[in-house]
Short mmCIF file of C-alpha atoms in Angstrom, two decimals:
data_model
loop_
_atom_site.label_atom_id
_atom_site.label_comp_id
_atom_site.label_asym_id
_atom_site.label_seq_id
_atom_site.Cartn_x
_atom_site.Cartn_y
_atom_site.Cartn_z
CA MET A 1 -22.13 7.28 12.77
CA ALA A 2 -18.50 7.58 13.82
CA LYS A 3 -16.50 10.04 11.78
CA PRO A 4 -12.91 9.37 10.71
CA THR A 5 -10.06 11.41 12.00
CA THR A 6 -8.91 13.77 9.25
CA PRO A 7 -5.14 13.55 8.64
CA ARG A 8 -3.55 16.18 10.82
CA PRO A 9 -1.81 19.28 9.48
CA SER A 10 1.48 18.22 11.07
CA ARG A 11 3.18 15.92 8.60
CA ALA A 12 4.40 13.26 10.97
CA LYS A 13 5.10 12.59 14.60
CA ALA A 14 7.13 10.01 16.44
CA ALA A 15 5.39 8.06 19.17
CA SER A 16 6.34 8.88 22.74
CA PRO A 17 3.36 7.74 24.81
CA ALA A 18 3.14 7.91 28.57
CA GLY A 19 5.29 5.27 30.21
CA ALA A 20 7.71 4.95 27.30
CA ASP A 21 11.41 4.67 28.10
CA HIS A 22 12.64 8.09 27.02
CA ASN A 23 16.28 7.01 27.34
CA ARG A 24 15.87 4.58 24.46
CA PRO A 25 17.15 5.73 21.06
CA ARG A 26 14.29 6.79 18.79
CA PRO A 27 14.08 7.78 15.13
CA ASP A 28 14.04 11.46 14.32
CA THR A 29 10.74 13.12 13.46
CA PRO A 30 10.54 12.95 9.65
CA LYS A 31 10.48 15.96 7.38
CA ASP A 32 8.68 16.22 4.07
CA TYR A 33 10.77 14.88 1.20
CA LYS A 34 12.33 17.58 -0.98
CA ALA A 35 11.41 16.28 -4.40
CA THR A 36 12.81 17.57 -7.67
CA LYS A 37 10.44 18.61 -10.43
CA GLU A 38 11.16 15.34 -12.24
CA GLU A 39 10.39 13.31 -9.12
CA LEU A 40 7.12 15.18 -8.60
CA LEU A 41 6.12 14.42 -12.18
CA GLU A 42 6.89 10.74 -11.64
CA PHE A 43 4.89 10.68 -8.39
CA TYR A 44 2.00 12.29 -10.25
CA ARG A 45 2.27 9.83 -13.14
CA GLN A 46 2.28 6.82 -10.84
CA MET A 47 -0.64 8.01 -8.73
CA VAL A 48 -2.74 8.84 -11.79
CA LEU A 49 -1.88 5.42 -13.24
CA ILE A 50 -3.14 3.72 -10.07
CA ARG A 51 -6.30 5.87 -9.97
CA ARG A 52 -7.23 5.27 -13.62
CA PHE A 53 -6.30 1.59 -13.50
CA GLU A 54 -8.50 1.02 -10.46
CA GLU A 55 -11.38 2.94 -12.03
CA LYS A 56 -11.11 0.68 -15.10
CA ALA A 57 -10.97 -2.40 -12.87
CA GLY A 58 -14.19 -1.24 -11.23
CA GLN A 59 -15.81 -0.92 -14.66
CA LEU A 60 -14.68 -4.40 -15.73
CA TYR A 61 -16.00 -5.83 -12.47
CA GLY A 62 -19.37 -4.24 -13.16
CA LEU A 63 -19.36 -5.86 -16.62
CA GLY A 64 -18.66 -9.28 -15.10
CA LEU A 65 -15.18 -9.56 -16.60
CA ILE A 66 -13.59 -9.64 -13.12
CA GLY A 67 -14.98 -12.23 -10.75
CA GLY A 68 -14.66 -12.92 -7.05
CA PHE A 69 -13.49 -10.12 -4.77
CA CYS A 70 -11.97 -6.85 -5.96
CA HIS A 71 -10.62 -4.29 -3.50
CA LEU A 72 -9.76 -0.92 -5.04
CA TYR A 73 -6.99 1.40 -3.89
CA ILE A 74 -8.63 4.68 -4.92
CA GLY A 75 -7.72 7.41 -2.42
CA GLN A 76 -4.68 5.65 -0.96
CA GLU A 77 -2.29 6.19 -3.87
CA ALA A 78 0.18 8.39 -2.00
CA VAL A 79 1.04 5.58 0.42
CA ALA A 80 2.19 3.04 -2.13
CA VAL A 81 3.91 5.59 -4.37
CA GLY A 82 5.63 7.43 -1.52
CA ILE A 83 6.98 4.25 0.07
CA GLN A 84 7.84 2.27 -3.05
CA SER A 85 9.74 5.20 -4.54
CA ALA A 86 12.24 4.97 -1.66
CA LEU A 87 12.83 1.23 -2.04
CA LYS A 88 15.35 -0.56 -4.23
CA PRO A 89 13.56 -2.93 -6.67
CA GLY A 90 15.14 -6.36 -6.76
CA LYS A 91 16.74 -5.82 -3.36
CA ASP A 92 14.00 -4.81 -0.92
CA SER A 93 10.92 -7.02 -0.57
CA VAL A 94 7.27 -6.08 -0.26
CA ILE A 95 4.24 -7.97 1.02
CA THR A 96 0.69 -6.76 1.48
CA GLY A 97 -2.92 -7.82 1.89
CA TYR A 98 -5.61 -8.15 -0.75
CA ARG A 99 -5.78 -4.45 -1.76
CA ASP A 100 -2.69 -5.03 -3.84
CA HIS A 101 -3.07 -3.73 -7.42
CA GLY A 102 -1.81 -0.24 -6.53
CA HIS A 103 1.29 -1.60 -4.84
CA MET A 104 2.23 -3.64 -7.88
CA LEU A 105 1.81 -0.67 -10.20
CA ALA A 106 3.92 1.51 -7.89
CA TYR A 107 6.60 -1.18 -7.99
CA GLY A 108 6.80 -0.89 -11.77
CA ILE A 109 5.02 -4.12 -12.71
CA ASP A 110 3.42 -4.14 -16.17
CA PRO A 111 -0.26 -3.03 -16.07
CA ASN A 112 -1.05 -5.57 -18.80
CA VAL A 113 -0.16 -8.59 -16.69
CA ILE A 114 -1.94 -7.13 -13.65
CA MET A 115 -5.17 -6.54 -15.57
CA ALA A 116 -4.87 -9.97 -17.19
CA GLU A 117 -4.62 -11.48 -13.71
CA LEU A 118 -7.70 -9.59 -12.56
CA THR A 119 -9.65 -11.07 -15.46
CA GLY A 120 -8.30 -14.59 -14.88
CA ARG A 121 -6.24 -14.89 -18.06
CA GLU A 122 -3.24 -17.06 -18.86
CA ALA A 123 -1.11 -13.96 -19.44
CA GLY A 124 -1.74 -12.78 -15.88
CA ILE A 125 1.16 -12.41 -13.48
CA SER A 126 -0.09 -15.48 -11.55
CA ARG A 127 -1.31 -17.22 -14.73
CA GLY A 128 -4.86 -16.15 -14.03
CA LYS A 129 -5.15 -18.33 -10.93
CA GLY A 130 -4.59 -15.71 -8.24
CA GLY A 131 -7.02 -13.07 -9.33
CA SER A 132 -7.34 -9.73 -7.59
CA MET A 133 -6.25 -10.85 -4.13
CA HIS A 134 -3.32 -13.19 -4.79
CA MET A 135 -0.81 -11.63 -7.13
CA PHE A 136 2.87 -12.49 -6.84
CA SER A 137 6.17 -11.68 -8.52
CA VAL A 138 9.40 -13.29 -7.32
CA GLU A 139 11.29 -11.27 -9.95
CA HIS A 140 10.17 -8.01 -8.31
CA LYS A 141 10.36 -9.43 -4.76
CA PHE A 142 6.64 -8.77 -4.43
CA TYR A 143 5.24 -11.57 -2.30
CA GLY A 144 1.49 -10.92 -2.47
CA GLY A 145 -1.47 -10.23 -2.22
CA HIS A 146 -2.90 -12.28 0.73
CA GLY A 147 -6.53 -13.01 1.47
CA ILE A 148 -6.10 -13.99 5.12
CA VAL A 149 -6.35 -10.84 7.21
CA GLY A 150 -3.00 -10.18 8.91
CA ALA A 151 -1.22 -13.23 7.48
CA GLN A 152 1.15 -11.04 5.50
CA VAL A 153 2.59 -9.58 8.70
CA SER A 154 3.94 -12.92 9.88
CA LEU A 155 5.16 -13.75 6.39
CA GLY A 156 6.77 -10.32 6.23
CA ALA A 157 8.67 -11.07 9.42
CA GLY A 158 9.95 -14.19 7.66
CA LEU A 159 11.08 -12.10 4.69
CA GLY A 160 12.85 -9.76 7.09
CA PHE A 161 14.52 -12.76 8.69
CA ALA A 162 15.66 -13.94 5.24
CA HIS A 163 17.21 -10.54 4.50
CA LYS A 164 19.13 -10.66 7.77
CA TYR A 165 20.12 -14.34 7.40
CA ASN A 166 21.38 -13.78 3.85
CA ASN A 167 23.02 -10.47 4.81
CA ASP A 168 21.83 -9.03 1.50
CA GLY A 169 21.21 -5.50 2.74
CA GLY A 170 17.53 -5.68 1.85
CA VAL A 171 14.58 -4.44 3.88
CA CYS A 172 11.06 -5.90 3.96
CA VAL A 173 8.02 -3.63 3.93
CA ALA A 174 4.92 -5.37 5.29
CA TYR A 175 1.67 -3.49 4.70
CA PHE A 176 -1.53 -4.17 6.62
CA GLY A 177 -4.69 -2.29 7.48
CA ASP A 178 -6.31 -0.88 10.59
CA GLY A 179 -8.59 -3.93 10.74
CA ALA A 180 -5.66 -6.34 10.68
CA ALA A 181 -3.96 -4.28 13.41
CA ASN A 182 -6.08 -6.11 16.01
CA GLN A 183 -4.93 -9.58 14.91
CA GLY A 184 -2.95 -11.61 17.45
CA GLN A 185 -0.41 -12.85 14.90
CA VAL A 186 0.58 -9.23 14.26
CA TYR A 187 1.90 -8.93 17.82
CA GLU A 188 3.64 -12.30 17.76
CA SER A 189 5.43 -11.02 14.68
CA PHE A 190 6.27 -7.72 16.39
CA ASN A 191 7.82 -9.62 19.28
CA MET A 192 10.04 -11.80 17.10
CA ALA A 193 11.02 -8.94 14.79
CA GLU A 194 12.25 -6.85 17.72
CA LEU A 195 13.97 -9.77 19.48
CA TRP A 196 15.91 -10.58 16.33
CA LYS A 197 16.31 -6.95 15.18
CA LEU A 198 14.89 -7.78 11.78
CA PRO A 199 15.15 -5.26 8.93
CA ILE A 200 11.42 -4.73 8.47
CA ILE A 201 9.12 -1.72 8.21
CA PHE A 202 5.59 -2.47 9.37
CA VAL A 203 3.16 -0.14 7.57
CA ILE A 204 -0.41 0.26 8.81
CA GLU A 205 -2.56 1.70 6.02
CA ASN A 206 -5.18 3.18 8.30
CA ASN A 207 -8.01 3.97 5.91
CA GLN A 208 -10.15 4.31 9.04
CA TYR A 209 -12.94 1.81 8.33
CA ALA A 210 -11.35 -1.66 7.96
CA MET A 211 -14.11 -3.81 6.41
CA GLY A 212 -16.82 -1.40 7.54
CA THR A 213 -16.31 -0.47 11.19
CA SER A 214 -14.71 2.81 12.21
CA VAL A 215 -11.31 2.43 13.88
CA ASN A 216 -12.66 4.54 16.74
CA ARG A 217 -15.28 1.87 17.48
CA SER A 218 -13.11 -1.21 16.91
CA SER A 219 -9.82 -0.26 18.57
CA ALA A 220 -9.32 0.64 22.23
CA GLU A 221 -6.09 2.39 21.18
CA ASP A 222 -6.92 4.10 17.90
CA GLN A 223 -3.56 5.87 17.65
CA LEU A 224 -2.14 2.87 15.85
CA TYR A 225 1.42 4.15 15.60
CA ARG A 226 1.70 3.36 19.32
CA ARG A 227 0.91 -0.32 18.85
CA GLY A 228 4.56 -1.42 18.82
CA GLU A 229 5.60 0.36 22.01
CA SER A 230 5.16 -2.63 24.32
CA PHE A 231 7.62 -4.48 22.05
CA ARG A 232 10.04 -1.52 22.02
CA ILE A 233 9.21 -0.84 18.36
CA PRO A 234 9.03 2.89 17.70
CA GLY A 235 6.14 4.26 15.70
CA ILE A 236 5.53 7.28 13.48
CA GLN A 237 2.14 8.63 12.41
CA VAL A 238 2.11 10.11 8.92
CA ASN A 239 -0.31 12.03 6.72
CA GLY A 240 -0.82 9.25 4.20
CA MET A 241 -2.63 11.58 1.79
CA ASP A 242 0.57 13.56 1.10
CA VAL A 243 3.16 11.75 -1.01
CA LEU A 244 6.02 13.96 0.20
CA ALA A 245 5.16 13.29 3.84
CA VAL A 246 5.03 9.56 3.09
CA ARG A 247 8.36 9.57 1.27
CA GLY A 248 9.99 11.60 4.04
CA ALA A 249 8.78 9.19 6.73
CA THR A 250 9.97 6.23 4.66
CA GLU A 251 13.44 7.73 4.35
CA GLU A 252 13.60 8.05 8.14
CA ALA A 253 12.28 4.50 8.61
CA LEU A 254 14.87 3.09 6.22
CA LYS A 255 17.64 4.94 8.02
CA TRP A 256 16.45 3.44 11.33
CA VAL A 257 16.15 -0.13 10.06
CA GLN A 258 19.33 -0.11 7.99
CA GLY A 259 21.19 1.20 11.02
CA GLY A 260 20.64 -2.15 12.73
CA ASN A 261 18.01 -0.83 15.15
CA GLY A 262 15.39 -3.45 14.28
CA PRO A 263 11.82 -2.86 13.08
CA ILE A 264 9.82 0.35 12.93
CA LEU A 265 6.09 1.01 12.58
CA LEU A 266 4.59 3.61 10.23
CA GLU A 267 0.90 4.46 10.58
CA MET A 268 -0.35 6.01 7.36
CA LYS A 269 -3.50 8.03 8.01
CA THR A 270 -5.27 7.58 4.68
CA TYR A 271 -8.79 7.09 3.29
CA ARG A 272 -10.42 4.86 0.70
CA TYR A 273 -13.07 6.50 -1.45
CA ARG A 274 -14.77 3.27 -2.47
CA GLY A 275 -16.23 0.55 -0.29
CA HIS A 276 -14.10 -2.16 1.29
CA SER A 277 -14.62 -4.23 -1.85
CA MET A 278 -16.74 -3.84 -4.97
CA SER A 279 -19.61 -5.59 -3.17
CA ASP A 280 -19.62 -3.08 -0.27
CA PRO A 281 -22.17 -0.22 -0.53
CA ALA A 282 -20.35 1.61 2.31
CA LYS A 283 -23.52 2.68 4.10
CA TYR A 284 -21.56 3.14 7.34
CA ARG A 285 -20.45 6.61 6.20
CA SER A 286 -22.08 9.51 4.38
CA ARG A 287 -21.47 10.69 0.83
CA GLU A 288 -20.76 14.12 2.29
CA GLU A 289 -17.91 12.70 4.36
CA VAL A 290 -16.31 11.03 1.35
CA GLN A 291 -16.71 14.15 -0.78
CA SER A 292 -15.17 16.26 1.97
CA MET A 293 -12.09 14.03 2.00
CA ARG A 294 -11.85 14.27 -1.80
CA ASP A 295 -12.12 18.05 -1.68
CA LYS A 296 -9.67 18.64 1.16
CA SER A 297 -7.15 15.80 1.12
CA ASP A 298 -7.00 14.12 -2.31
CA PRO A 299 -3.41 12.90 -2.85
CA ILE A 300 -3.38 13.59 -6.59
CA GLU A 301 -4.70 17.11 -6.20
CA GLY A 302 -2.09 17.62 -3.50
CA VAL A 303 0.83 16.73 -5.75
CA LYS A 304 -0.66 18.92 -8.51
CA LYS A 305 -0.27 21.89 -6.16
CA TYR A 306 3.40 21.00 -5.62
CA LEU A 307 3.85 20.75 -9.40
CA ALA A 308 2.25 24.15 -9.93
CA GLU A 309 4.73 25.61 -7.44
CA ALA A 310 7.53 23.93 -9.44
CA GLY A 311 6.34 25.64 -12.62
CA VAL A 312 4.57 22.71 -14.30
CA GLY A 313 1.62 23.84 -16.41
CA GLU A 314 -1.76 22.23 -17.03
CA ASP A 315 -0.82 21.26 -20.59
CA GLU A 316 2.01 19.03 -19.36
CA LEU A 317 -0.29 17.34 -16.85
CA LYS A 318 -2.98 16.81 -19.50
CA LYS A 319 -0.43 15.08 -21.71
CA ILE A 320 0.45 12.72 -18.83
CA ASP A 321 -3.24 12.07 -18.20
CA GLN A 322 -3.80 11.21 -21.87
CA ASP A 323 -0.83 8.84 -21.90
CA ILE A 324 -2.07 7.11 -18.73
CA ARG A 325 -5.58 6.66 -20.12
CA LYS A 326 -4.12 4.95 -23.19
CA ILE A 327 -1.95 2.65 -21.04
CA VAL A 328 -4.98 1.64 -18.99
CA SER A 329 -7.21 1.21 -22.02
CA ASP A 330 -4.56 -0.95 -23.70
CA SER A 331 -4.24 -3.08 -20.54
CA ALA A 332 -7.99 -3.72 -20.57
CA ASP A 333 -7.89 -4.65 -24.27
CA PHE A 334 -4.93 -6.95 -23.65
CA ALA A 335 -6.76 -8.67 -20.81
CA GLU A 336 -10.02 -9.07 -22.70
CA THR A 337 -8.32 -10.59 -25.75
CA SER A 338 -5.96 -12.92 -23.85
CA PRO A 339 -6.98 -16.60 -23.57
CA GLU A 340 -8.04 -18.19 -20.31
CA PRO A 341 -5.69 -20.80 -18.77
CA GLU A 342 -5.69 -24.32 -20.18
CA MET A 343 -7.33 -27.02 -18.08
CA HIS A 344 -3.99 -28.64 -17.23
CA GLU A 345 -3.03 -25.45 -15.34
CA LEU A 346 -5.35 -26.64 -12.56
CA TYR A 347 -2.56 -29.00 -11.52
CA THR A 348 0.43 -26.70 -11.77
CA ASP A 349 1.91 -24.49 -9.00
CA VAL A 350 0.21 -26.58 -6.33
CA LEU A 351 3.45 -27.92 -4.82
CA VAL A 352 7.00 -26.74 -5.39
CA GLU A 353 8.30 -30.32 -5.62
CA GLN A 354 6.91 -33.75 -6.31
CA TYR A 355 6.15 -35.88 -3.25
#
């Protein structure tokens, strides 16, 4: 059984593989973000919200209230929270794959409408027709939730093109996983993004097992931050289990992209505690391995240590935990009591115009 590579003690490193053109400008090596006490509390609140929301989604799936596929984000919370906290809602755009609930929560979207979408209700953010994998919010510039592996990368390049064409100052963040990193369309998108110097940050959420195969077995080059080098796209590898490391790398990536340098690639070394989806027993790794990652690298426990250093006591954290549990419980109640879509909704949102 192949073991994952534990996130390295060094927070981040910029790619400079053999054969690279060292005369080319490159982004600086990121430093950990210097968060205020208030920012640390908000990071903690958001990560706990994602963790508890996903745990509740897993329970509702087990009860049959969520159908189809359901991919949980438990363990990867620091990536979404660290990156989204650096973006400007309503200006920057985000697109991701089907492990999307955590991203929407980190972007400030109402948990009620997300849970209602998971349960297929009319009140859901996609009117109950997208479900877990296909959520969407034009208002928040969140463009999915995509079930086709790697498709969001090409669409993300299009969003980056739109930002540049409209000269709106926005940046697109396109998330994809280590499994999608071997898709051909990813590299077509890299090529166009660099040719046109698009304002896009490509983020590989390397949770190390894709759908069930270790990255070490599936990828000839398993240092995924190097994948853009042949297209002259610089890459940075980041400890994706540390929210301050993630935020710091995002700040550096934004500075690079907004400076007109074109795209950048961030490889987030992270880990999912659950299977690929709710139907995956995850027999390709041991319970001991998962528990070791929880004990040594859990992102929520990590930010709790930062909060303790900032003088935040357990009582304050317990109050946040209680508030989050109520928010999540209320979202489940809202979803369970909301009506399902009317039959006529089968024919809406199929085409933008009439033909």
